[in-house]
């Protein structure tokens, strides 16, 4: 199967009809990004825009597809072939073949109504019809159109970029068919991998309603407090669990030019007494200066910050908010700017701490105010900020971190009106009273919603218990005879404790404690970010090569035993699977991965090579694909230091095979991995037969021939990897057991070299690779 033919596994339920063909109308940034993501998920797409000037009437859509290839909207460039460019005059009849029509044209109701009138006579009844609007109500969009059109209509509000932003807000109108709404949500969740917020038809929906308010409050209150850009962004980032852009950096990232496009539209739709009306960005002198001078942020010559001056020289400058002139970035002097956590920050008395409290209280007040209007429970509001604005915790989770009762006490001490929802949280013991409950948007304690088909280690542990555990990992019962090896280290890195738990899992499996094993966790960003280098530095410092050899060999034996155990092992991979983490993933018999998989072997950049079976397994997997030169393929992937930008690219490198599965939803990986484990058991699992591995041919060019001009350190590493893949006898075959000891010897020898040790120490000190 070629890379262009690959499609994600769709978690199926009775009656679910996946979308096979779609039409996206509007080839701007959002429309083309939506089309690219639909193509990533195996959907055939027609992308239409207005007629372009010149001979190519579909040039606007064609150029938009090319732009998505350049900016990474497609997970692999080959998926662009799934999108056909067209225009709305010559090609609109293609909607008759579509299962889903997504409108992403200019945010003008009149433009949309004109398009909808044409679509009504062309589309099939029952075809999903949605708008990507960020704020126009459903009621206004369907006004004047047929009842049938209104039944099939929803808003599907994607966030930018559609490929990587997990959030999708779905809004139904009064006339929307329940079946249409359900199918739209299922397609978004199971097929596109989105986390769906089912929003009410209110201005700004959920994420932008609160997110826009926060941005306006954080900016204007910083001006009022006389803070500089550096201090405000430092406070509005790490302590709150907000990305390091803070607020002014976020304005620059999304574009200050969006202010006149979005803020007036939102405030016009809100009642006059809504708190958001007090924060008028358009009337502020700083924002007006930026807009008047084209200082729109990163897509312009600058914004609140700039990286190049008028002469084109690289700089790191910020705007002085008094003089409105650029100056060099300064260190943050307010102690609040370095506060380690939110409670500490809010308890301070510096100008920065006062600013933090002002913003936090305003945002929490507003969140409490809008919650009954926008959703059924407060978890939806938190999810909007976490997924739409990349907050680590939404406002209600932040409030719980401070303490609802403590917040009520401070409100009362300051004479501030206590929101009813905050008072209810204080009485209930928090907005999230325990692991299973949450406050409704009216203040009652209700059960947390669970999404059908989503499995977490935490839920399984509460339901079925733990078979064994340590600080490094736990073996959790997933039910149905399946266990999960769940790493607990920072970024799930592999160390001696993890190896010990792999050994424990092997023993429990042999004892019959479970029938199949899944390797996975609830970590949102990492399957395993690699080996913990500190595990090795102890042996370097103590000059103990024997201890180093024993540790490397122990991990190698454990991973090899997993792959050849009497029970099936399935890796549930998402996020980073690097170095030793990639080797742990390859130790599984099957891999179920999220489509956004960042896998590879960066060991050379830190003076190492894959020594827990990675070099050998790369050869095994290349052999299984029919690769004509499997040793050359294994050499390329283990020496390049490249990390895949998607699961599909990892498959192209043979880190995944046709037997492995890719899932669009990051939240469904663990459940699908369990399902694959059960399928393997039902099929009568037998361990893999030993393979004879073809070594590099003596008649071919040496594997490391292209490295003659590399550094001495790199040449030493690639020569040892080449030596493993020749097995000391070019052209012959070898077993895994023959080659694995060569990995250990090479790793230990390399770590005795001072230049290689320098790379290890440099990474630990600076978190950057050393090219020595």
Short mmCIF file of N, CA and C in Angstrom, two decimals, residues 467-553:
data_model
loop_
_atom_site.label_atom_id
_atom_site.label_comp_id
_atom_site.label_asym_id
_atom_site.label_seq_id
_atom_site.Cartn_x
_atom_site.Cartn_y
_atom_site.Cartn_z
N UNK A 467 -2.43 -3.89 38.96
CA UNK A 467 -1.79 -5.19 39.19
C UNK A 467 -0.43 -5.03 39.83
N UNK A 468 0.27 -3.95 39.50
CA UNK A 468 1.58 -3.66 40.08
C UNK A 468 1.89 -2.21 39.78
N UNK A 469 2.70 -1.57 40.63
CA UNK A 469 3.04 -0.18 40.37
C UNK A 469 4.32 0.21 41.08
N UNK A 470 4.93 1.26 40.57
CA UNK A 470 6.10 1.88 41.17
C UNK A 470 6.06 3.35 40.80
N UNK A 471 7.08 4.11 41.20
CA UNK A 471 7.13 5.51 40.80
C UNK A 471 7.28 5.65 39.29
N UNK A 472 7.90 4.66 38.65
CA UNK A 472 8.20 4.77 37.22
C UNK A 472 7.04 4.37 36.33
N UNK A 473 6.21 3.43 36.77
CA UNK A 473 5.14 2.91 35.90
C UNK A 473 4.15 2.12 36.73
N UNK A 474 3.00 1.85 36.11
CA UNK A 474 1.99 1.00 36.72
C UNK A 474 1.49 0.02 35.69
N UNK A 475 1.06 -1.14 36.17
CA UNK A 475 0.40 -2.12 35.31
C UNK A 475 -1.06 -2.13 35.74
N UNK A 476 -1.91 -1.55 34.89
CA UNK A 476 -3.31 -1.29 35.22
C UNK A 476 -4.19 -2.28 34.48
N UNK A 477 -5.19 -2.79 35.17
CA UNK A 477 -6.16 -3.70 34.56
C UNK A 477 -7.15 -2.90 33.72
N UNK A 478 -7.19 -3.13 32.41
CA UNK A 478 -8.13 -2.46 31.52
C UNK A 478 -9.44 -3.22 31.39
N UNK A 479 -9.53 -4.40 32.01
CA UNK A 479 -10.73 -5.22 31.86
C UNK A 479 -10.63 -6.15 30.68
N UNK A 480 -11.44 -7.20 30.65
CA UNK A 480 -11.52 -8.16 29.55
C UNK A 480 -10.21 -8.90 29.33
N UNK A 481 -9.41 -9.02 30.38
CA UNK A 481 -8.16 -9.77 30.27
C UNK A 481 -7.00 -8.98 29.68
N UNK A 482 -7.18 -7.68 29.53
CA UNK A 482 -6.13 -6.83 28.95
C UNK A 482 -5.58 -5.91 30.04
N UNK A 483 -4.25 -5.82 30.13
CA UNK A 483 -3.59 -4.92 31.07
C UNK A 483 -2.90 -3.81 30.30
N UNK A 484 -2.53 -2.75 31.02
CA UNK A 484 -1.84 -1.63 30.41
C UNK A 484 -0.59 -1.29 31.20
N UNK A 485 0.55 -1.27 30.52
CA UNK A 485 1.78 -0.77 31.11
C UNK A 485 1.80 0.74 30.89
N UNK A 486 1.57 1.50 31.96
CA UNK A 486 1.45 2.96 31.87
C UNK A 486 2.64 3.62 32.56
N UNK A 487 3.47 4.30 31.76
CA UNK A 487 4.64 4.97 32.32
C UNK A 487 4.21 6.20 33.12
N UNK A 488 5.00 6.53 34.15
CA UNK A 488 4.67 7.66 35.04
C UNK A 488 5.82 8.66 35.15
N UNK A 489 6.91 8.45 34.46
CA UNK A 489 8.04 9.34 34.56
C UNK A 489 7.76 10.64 33.80
N UNK A 490 8.63 11.64 33.97
CA UNK A 490 8.47 12.90 33.26
C UNK A 490 8.56 12.65 31.77
N UNK A 491 7.54 13.08 31.03
CA UNK A 491 7.42 12.86 29.58
C UNK A 491 7.54 11.38 29.24
N UNK A 492 7.22 10.52 30.23
CA UNK A 492 7.25 9.06 30.03
C UNK A 492 8.61 8.55 29.55
N UNK A 493 9.69 9.20 30.01
CA UNK A 493 11.02 8.74 29.62
C UNK A 493 11.31 7.37 30.23
N UNK A 494 12.19 6.63 29.56
CA UNK A 494 12.53 5.28 29.99
C UNK A 494 13.78 5.31 30.87
N UNK A 495 13.71 4.67 32.00
CA UNK A 495 14.86 4.55 32.89
C UNK A 495 14.88 3.15 33.49
N UNK A 496 15.74 2.94 34.46
CA UNK A 496 15.86 1.60 35.05
C UNK A 496 14.54 1.17 35.69
N UNK A 497 13.80 2.14 36.25
CA UNK A 497 12.52 1.80 36.86
C UNK A 497 11.50 1.33 35.84
N UNK A 498 11.52 1.92 34.66
CA UNK A 498 10.61 1.49 33.60
C UNK A 498 10.98 0.08 33.13
N UNK A 499 12.28 -0.15 32.97
CA UNK A 499 12.72 -1.50 32.56
C UNK A 499 12.27 -2.54 33.58
N UNK A 500 12.38 -2.18 34.86
CA UNK A 500 11.95 -3.11 35.91
C UNK A 500 10.46 -3.42 35.78
N UNK A 501 9.64 -2.43 35.43
CA UNK A 501 8.21 -2.67 35.30
C UNK A 501 7.88 -3.45 34.02
N UNK A 502 8.70 -3.30 32.98
CA UNK A 502 8.54 -4.16 31.80
C UNK A 502 8.79 -5.61 32.21
N UNK A 503 9.83 -5.83 32.98
CA UNK A 503 10.12 -7.19 33.47
C UNK A 503 8.99 -7.71 34.34
N UNK A 504 8.43 -6.84 35.17
CA UNK A 504 7.31 -7.24 36.02
C UNK A 504 6.09 -7.60 35.17
N UNK A 505 5.84 -6.84 34.11
CA UNK A 505 4.72 -7.14 33.21
C UNK A 505 4.91 -8.50 32.55
N UNK A 506 6.14 -8.79 32.13
CA UNK A 506 6.42 -10.08 31.51
C UNK A 506 6.13 -11.22 32.48
N UNK A 507 6.53 -11.04 33.74
CA UNK A 507 6.29 -12.08 34.74
C UNK A 507 4.80 -12.26 35.01
N UNK A 508 4.06 -11.15 35.13
CA UNK A 508 2.63 -11.25 35.39
C UNK A 508 1.90 -11.91 34.22
N UNK A 509 2.34 -11.59 33.00
CA UNK A 509 1.73 -12.22 31.84
C UNK A 509 1.97 -13.71 31.82
N UNK A 510 3.17 -14.11 32.16
CA UNK A 510 3.48 -15.55 32.19
C UNK A 510 2.68 -16.25 33.28
N UNK A 511 2.36 -15.53 34.36
CA UNK A 511 1.59 -16.12 35.45
C UNK A 511 0.09 -16.15 35.15
N UNK A 512 -0.32 -15.54 34.04
CA UNK A 512 -1.73 -15.55 33.67
C UNK A 512 -2.54 -14.42 34.27
N UNK A 513 -1.87 -13.36 34.77
CA UNK A 513 -2.60 -12.23 35.35
C UNK A 513 -3.38 -11.46 34.29
N UNK A 514 -2.97 -11.55 33.05
CA UNK A 514 -3.69 -10.94 31.93
C UNK A 514 -3.39 -11.75 30.68
N UNK A 515 -4.18 -11.52 29.62
CA UNK A 515 -4.01 -12.26 28.37
C UNK A 515 -3.35 -11.43 27.28
N UNK A 516 -3.42 -10.12 27.41
CA UNK A 516 -2.82 -9.23 26.42
C UNK A 516 -2.38 -7.97 27.14
N UNK A 517 -1.38 -7.29 26.56
CA UNK A 517 -0.81 -6.10 27.20
C UNK A 517 -0.84 -4.92 26.22
N UNK A 518 -1.29 -3.78 26.69
CA UNK A 518 -1.20 -2.52 25.95
C UNK A 518 -0.17 -1.65 26.64
N UNK A 519 0.66 -0.96 25.85
CA UNK A 519 1.60 0.01 26.41
C UNK A 519 1.08 1.39 26.05
N UNK A 520 0.71 2.19 27.05
CA UNK A 520 0.16 3.51 26.78
C UNK A 520 -0.09 4.24 28.07
N UNK A 521 -0.55 5.49 27.97
CA UNK A 521 -0.80 6.28 29.17
C UNK A 521 -1.79 7.39 28.83
N UNK A 522 -2.11 8.19 29.84
CA UNK A 522 -2.99 9.34 29.63
C UNK A 522 -2.20 10.61 29.34
N UNK A 523 -0.88 10.51 29.21
CA UNK A 523 -0.09 11.70 28.95
C UNK A 523 -0.53 12.32 27.63
N UNK A 524 -0.83 13.62 27.61
CA UNK A 524 -1.37 14.22 26.39
C UNK A 524 -0.36 14.43 25.28
N UNK A 525 0.95 14.38 25.60
CA UNK A 525 1.95 14.77 24.60
C UNK A 525 2.99 13.71 24.29
N UNK A 526 3.04 12.64 25.06
CA UNK A 526 4.16 11.73 24.86
C UNK A 526 3.79 10.28 25.14
N UNK A 527 4.05 9.43 24.16
CA UNK A 527 4.11 7.99 24.42
C UNK A 527 5.35 7.74 25.27
N UNK A 528 6.49 8.20 24.78
CA UNK A 528 7.73 8.22 25.56
C UNK A 528 8.73 9.09 24.82
N UNK A 529 9.24 10.11 25.52
CA UNK A 529 10.15 11.06 24.89
C UNK A 529 11.58 10.55 24.84
N UNK A 530 11.80 9.27 25.17
CA UNK A 530 13.13 8.69 25.01
C UNK A 530 13.69 8.16 26.31
N UNK A 531 14.95 7.77 26.26
CA UNK A 531 15.64 7.31 27.45
C UNK A 531 16.02 8.50 28.32
N UNK A 532 15.95 8.32 29.62
CA UNK A 532 16.41 9.34 30.56
C UNK A 532 17.93 9.33 30.56
N UNK A 533 18.54 10.37 29.99
CA UNK A 533 20.00 10.39 29.85
C UNK A 533 20.71 10.32 31.20
N UNK A 534 20.05 10.83 32.24
CA UNK A 534 20.68 10.77 33.57
C UNK A 534 20.90 9.33 34.01
N UNK A 535 20.12 8.43 33.44
CA UNK A 535 20.32 7.01 33.74
C UNK A 535 21.71 6.55 33.31
N UNK A 536 22.21 7.12 32.21
CA UNK A 536 23.52 6.72 31.68
C UNK A 536 24.67 7.52 32.28
N UNK A 537 24.41 8.79 32.62
CA UNK A 537 25.51 9.64 33.08
C UNK A 537 26.10 9.17 34.40
N UNK A 538 25.29 8.49 35.20
CA UNK A 538 25.83 7.94 36.45
C UNK A 538 27.00 7.00 36.17
N UNK A 539 26.84 6.18 35.15
CA UNK A 539 27.91 5.22 34.82
C UNK A 539 29.09 5.91 34.15
N UNK A 540 28.81 6.99 33.41
CA UNK A 540 29.91 7.75 32.81
C UNK A 540 30.74 8.40 33.90
N UNK A 541 30.06 9.05 34.85
CA UNK A 541 30.76 9.75 35.93
C UNK A 541 31.59 8.78 36.79
N UNK A 542 31.02 7.63 37.05
CA UNK A 542 31.71 6.66 37.91
C UNK A 542 32.68 5.77 37.13
N UNK A 543 32.78 6.04 35.81
CA UNK A 543 33.67 5.25 34.95
C UNK A 543 33.41 3.75 35.16
N UNK A 544 32.16 3.39 34.97
CA UNK A 544 31.71 2.01 35.19
C UNK A 544 31.11 1.45 33.90
N UNK A 545 31.94 1.08 32.94
CA UNK A 545 31.41 0.55 31.68
C UNK A 545 30.64 -0.75 31.86
N UNK A 546 31.01 -1.54 32.86
CA UNK A 546 30.30 -2.80 33.08
C UNK A 546 28.86 -2.55 33.54
N UNK A 547 28.70 -1.55 34.42
CA UNK A 547 27.35 -1.20 34.86
C UNK A 547 26.52 -0.65 33.71
N UNK A 548 27.17 0.16 32.86
CA UNK A 548 26.48 0.70 31.69
C UNK A 548 26.06 -0.43 30.76
N UNK A 549 26.96 -1.36 30.54
CA UNK A 549 26.67 -2.50 29.67
C UNK A 549 25.48 -3.30 30.22
N UNK A 550 25.48 -3.51 31.52
CA UNK A 550 24.41 -4.30 32.14
C UNK A 550 23.05 -3.61 31.98
N UNK A 551 23.04 -2.27 32.15
CA UNK A 551 21.78 -1.54 32.02
C UNK A 551 21.25 -1.59 30.59
N UNK A 552 22.15 -1.35 29.62
CA UNK A 552 21.72 -1.36 28.22
C UNK A 552 21.24 -2.76 27.83
N UNK A 553 21.98 -3.76 28.24
CA UNK A 553 21.59 -5.13 27.90
C UNK A 553 20.27 -5.51 28.57
#
